[in-house]
Amino acid sequence: MEAKIVTLPGDGIGPEVVTEGVKALQAVADRYGHRFTFEEALIGGCAIAATGSPLPEETLEACQQADAVFMGAVGDPKYDDPRSPVRPEQGLLGLRKGLEVFANLRPVKLYKQLLHASTIKPEVIADVDLLVVRELTGGIYFGERGRESVDGVRAAYDTMFYTEPEIERVVRLAFDLARRRRKKVTSVDKANVLESSRLWRETAKRVAGDYPDVEFESMYVDIAAMRLVRYPGVFDVIVTGNMFGDILTDEASMIAGSMGMLPSGAIGAHKPGLFEPIHGSAPKYTGQNVVNPIATILSAAMLLRYSLELDEEAQAIEDAVEAVLAEGYRTRDIHEESTILVGTREMGNLITERIRLKG
Ligand code: IPM
Ligand code: MG
């Protein structure tokens, strides 16, 4: 197969982890006889510095014409000032919208070698293997917002807005994915308070009617947050709105042991998908070869599975990650005594070597 992959290293540690992900993809290409071409483009803070825009037009166009997009992270403390007129994150939001990738798949898996790093109490640890399907191109991230003056005091507002079709397409996708897993969907909302959540709940329930073989429940987001840290094993597929999904997946990463372990893949009705680790640009670790590239390497596996439909190749990456963890190699975030501490590059090399070994 031939595929064109646009890489967006972005800011901070983004370039370091993308380098390792690209190595893994190249190893897959070599082993299975595919040809992947990589084209790099700018996004985020580095794009602002070079062009003034966090998402230059050339970048969006290159991404739209690619078979898949592989991103690192965006974010730079230079733009932390709340009054800053332009922010790196706008680039990412614009890209998600521009690619119409409405569903963000965020699998959460607790590897048995990383039990020590998980926040879950040893006595409740069940098999944690859940998938959060986060709505990605709507909700409060994209609703009307603004500032105004009310009776002489400063005020600001954001709007959580969803249309029924926006809810329906992401919920349907969650059910389709659940059918290939343990056949349970939990729809998470705040329907006791928010009108947009009441529409979400109604729509989810209606869609559930088309999937009698899949167990379905609706849950308030506060309760879901609580259950997730206490009994994560009860979840299979969680489907939820943009902001709830953002928050719940950072929480869920602590169950997996580290932000550095969670990949993500954003997909829509058409190609290409957008694949990125859930973590940010971690500016304070930039250039130190200490961060964990596994989230990014597993995102490369998702790219193969969801955008290129190369299941066996995706599995080869996932198996290589598992093998390296089983052999005791750890980056600093997941290191414990008696395991072997390695840097970003070394972890990438170890995984890549194992991908290259024919099974
Ligand atoms: C994520 C990130 C982004 C988000 C930021 C960087 C805009 O936190 O991908 O989870 O909030 O979606
Ligand atoms: Mg987030």
Short mmCIF file of C-alpha atoms in Angstrom, two decimals, residues 3-10 18 22 25 37-43 55 58-72 91-92 95-96 98-101 264-267 270-277 296 299-304 306-308:
data_model
loop_
_atom_site.label_atom_id
_atom_site.label_comp_id
_atom_site.label_asym_id
_atom_site.label_seq_id
_atom_site.Cartn_x
_atom_site.Cartn_y
_atom_site.Cartn_z
CA ALA A 3 -0.02 6.22 1.87
CA LYS A 4 0.73 9.87 2.39
CA ILE A 5 1.00 10.85 6.02
CA VAL A 6 1.26 14.47 7.09
CA THR A 7 3.22 14.87 10.32
CA LEU A 8 2.61 17.82 12.63
CA PRO A 9 5.28 17.69 15.33
CA GLY A 10 4.04 20.93 16.93
CA VAL A 18 6.56 12.22 16.65
CA VAL A 22 7.44 7.87 12.55
CA LEU A 25 5.50 3.52 11.06
CA THR A 37 5.60 9.09 2.53
CA PHE A 38 5.85 11.67 5.28
CA GLU A 39 5.30 15.36 4.77
CA GLU A 40 5.89 17.69 7.70
CA ALA A 41 3.81 20.82 8.35
CA LEU A 42 3.49 23.51 11.01
CA ILE A 43 0.84 23.81 13.70
CA LEU A 55 -2.98 26.78 11.53
CA GLU A 58 -0.86 25.25 3.67
CA THR A 59 -1.05 23.01 6.72
CA LEU A 60 -4.80 22.51 6.56
CA GLU A 61 -4.64 21.88 2.81
CA ALA A 62 -1.80 19.38 3.13
CA CYS A 63 -3.75 17.57 5.88
CA GLN A 64 -6.96 17.48 3.87
CA GLN A 65 -5.10 15.86 0.98
CA ALA A 66 -3.32 13.27 3.12
CA ASP A 67 -4.39 9.71 3.92
CA ALA A 68 -3.76 10.35 7.60
CA VAL A 69 -2.44 13.06 9.89
CA PHE A 70 -0.01 12.29 12.70
CA MET A 71 0.41 14.99 15.34
CA GLY A 72 2.58 15.56 18.40
CA GLY A 91 -4.58 25.55 15.55
CA LEU A 92 -5.60 22.15 16.86
CA LEU A 95 -7.64 21.35 12.33
CA ARG A 96 -10.19 19.07 14.01
CA GLY A 98 -11.30 21.47 9.17
CA LEU A 99 -10.90 17.70 8.90
CA GLU A 100 -14.42 17.13 10.33
CA VAL A 101 -13.10 14.47 12.66
CA SER A 264 -6.01 8.86 20.46
CA GLY A 265 -7.47 8.80 17.02
CA ALA A 266 -9.95 11.30 15.65
CA ILE A 267 -12.08 10.10 12.79
CA HIS A 270 -14.23 10.67 5.38
CA LYS A 271 -10.48 10.33 5.33
CA PRO A 272 -8.13 11.44 6.75
CA GLY A 273 -8.10 10.82 10.48
CA LEU A 274 -6.01 12.75 12.97
CA PHE A 275 -3.87 10.76 15.38
CA GLU A 276 -2.18 12.23 18.44
CA PRO A 277 -1.31 11.34 22.02
CA THR A 296 2.39 8.57 20.31
CA SER A 299 -1.44 6.57 18.14
CA ALA A 300 0.54 5.43 15.09
CA ALA A 301 -1.03 2.00 15.56
CA MET A 302 -4.47 3.62 15.61
CA LEU A 303 -3.58 5.48 12.43
CA LEU A 304 -2.84 2.16 10.73
CA TYR A 306 -8.54 3.40 11.47
CA SER A 307 -7.22 5.40 8.53
CA LEU A 308 -5.33 2.77 6.51
#
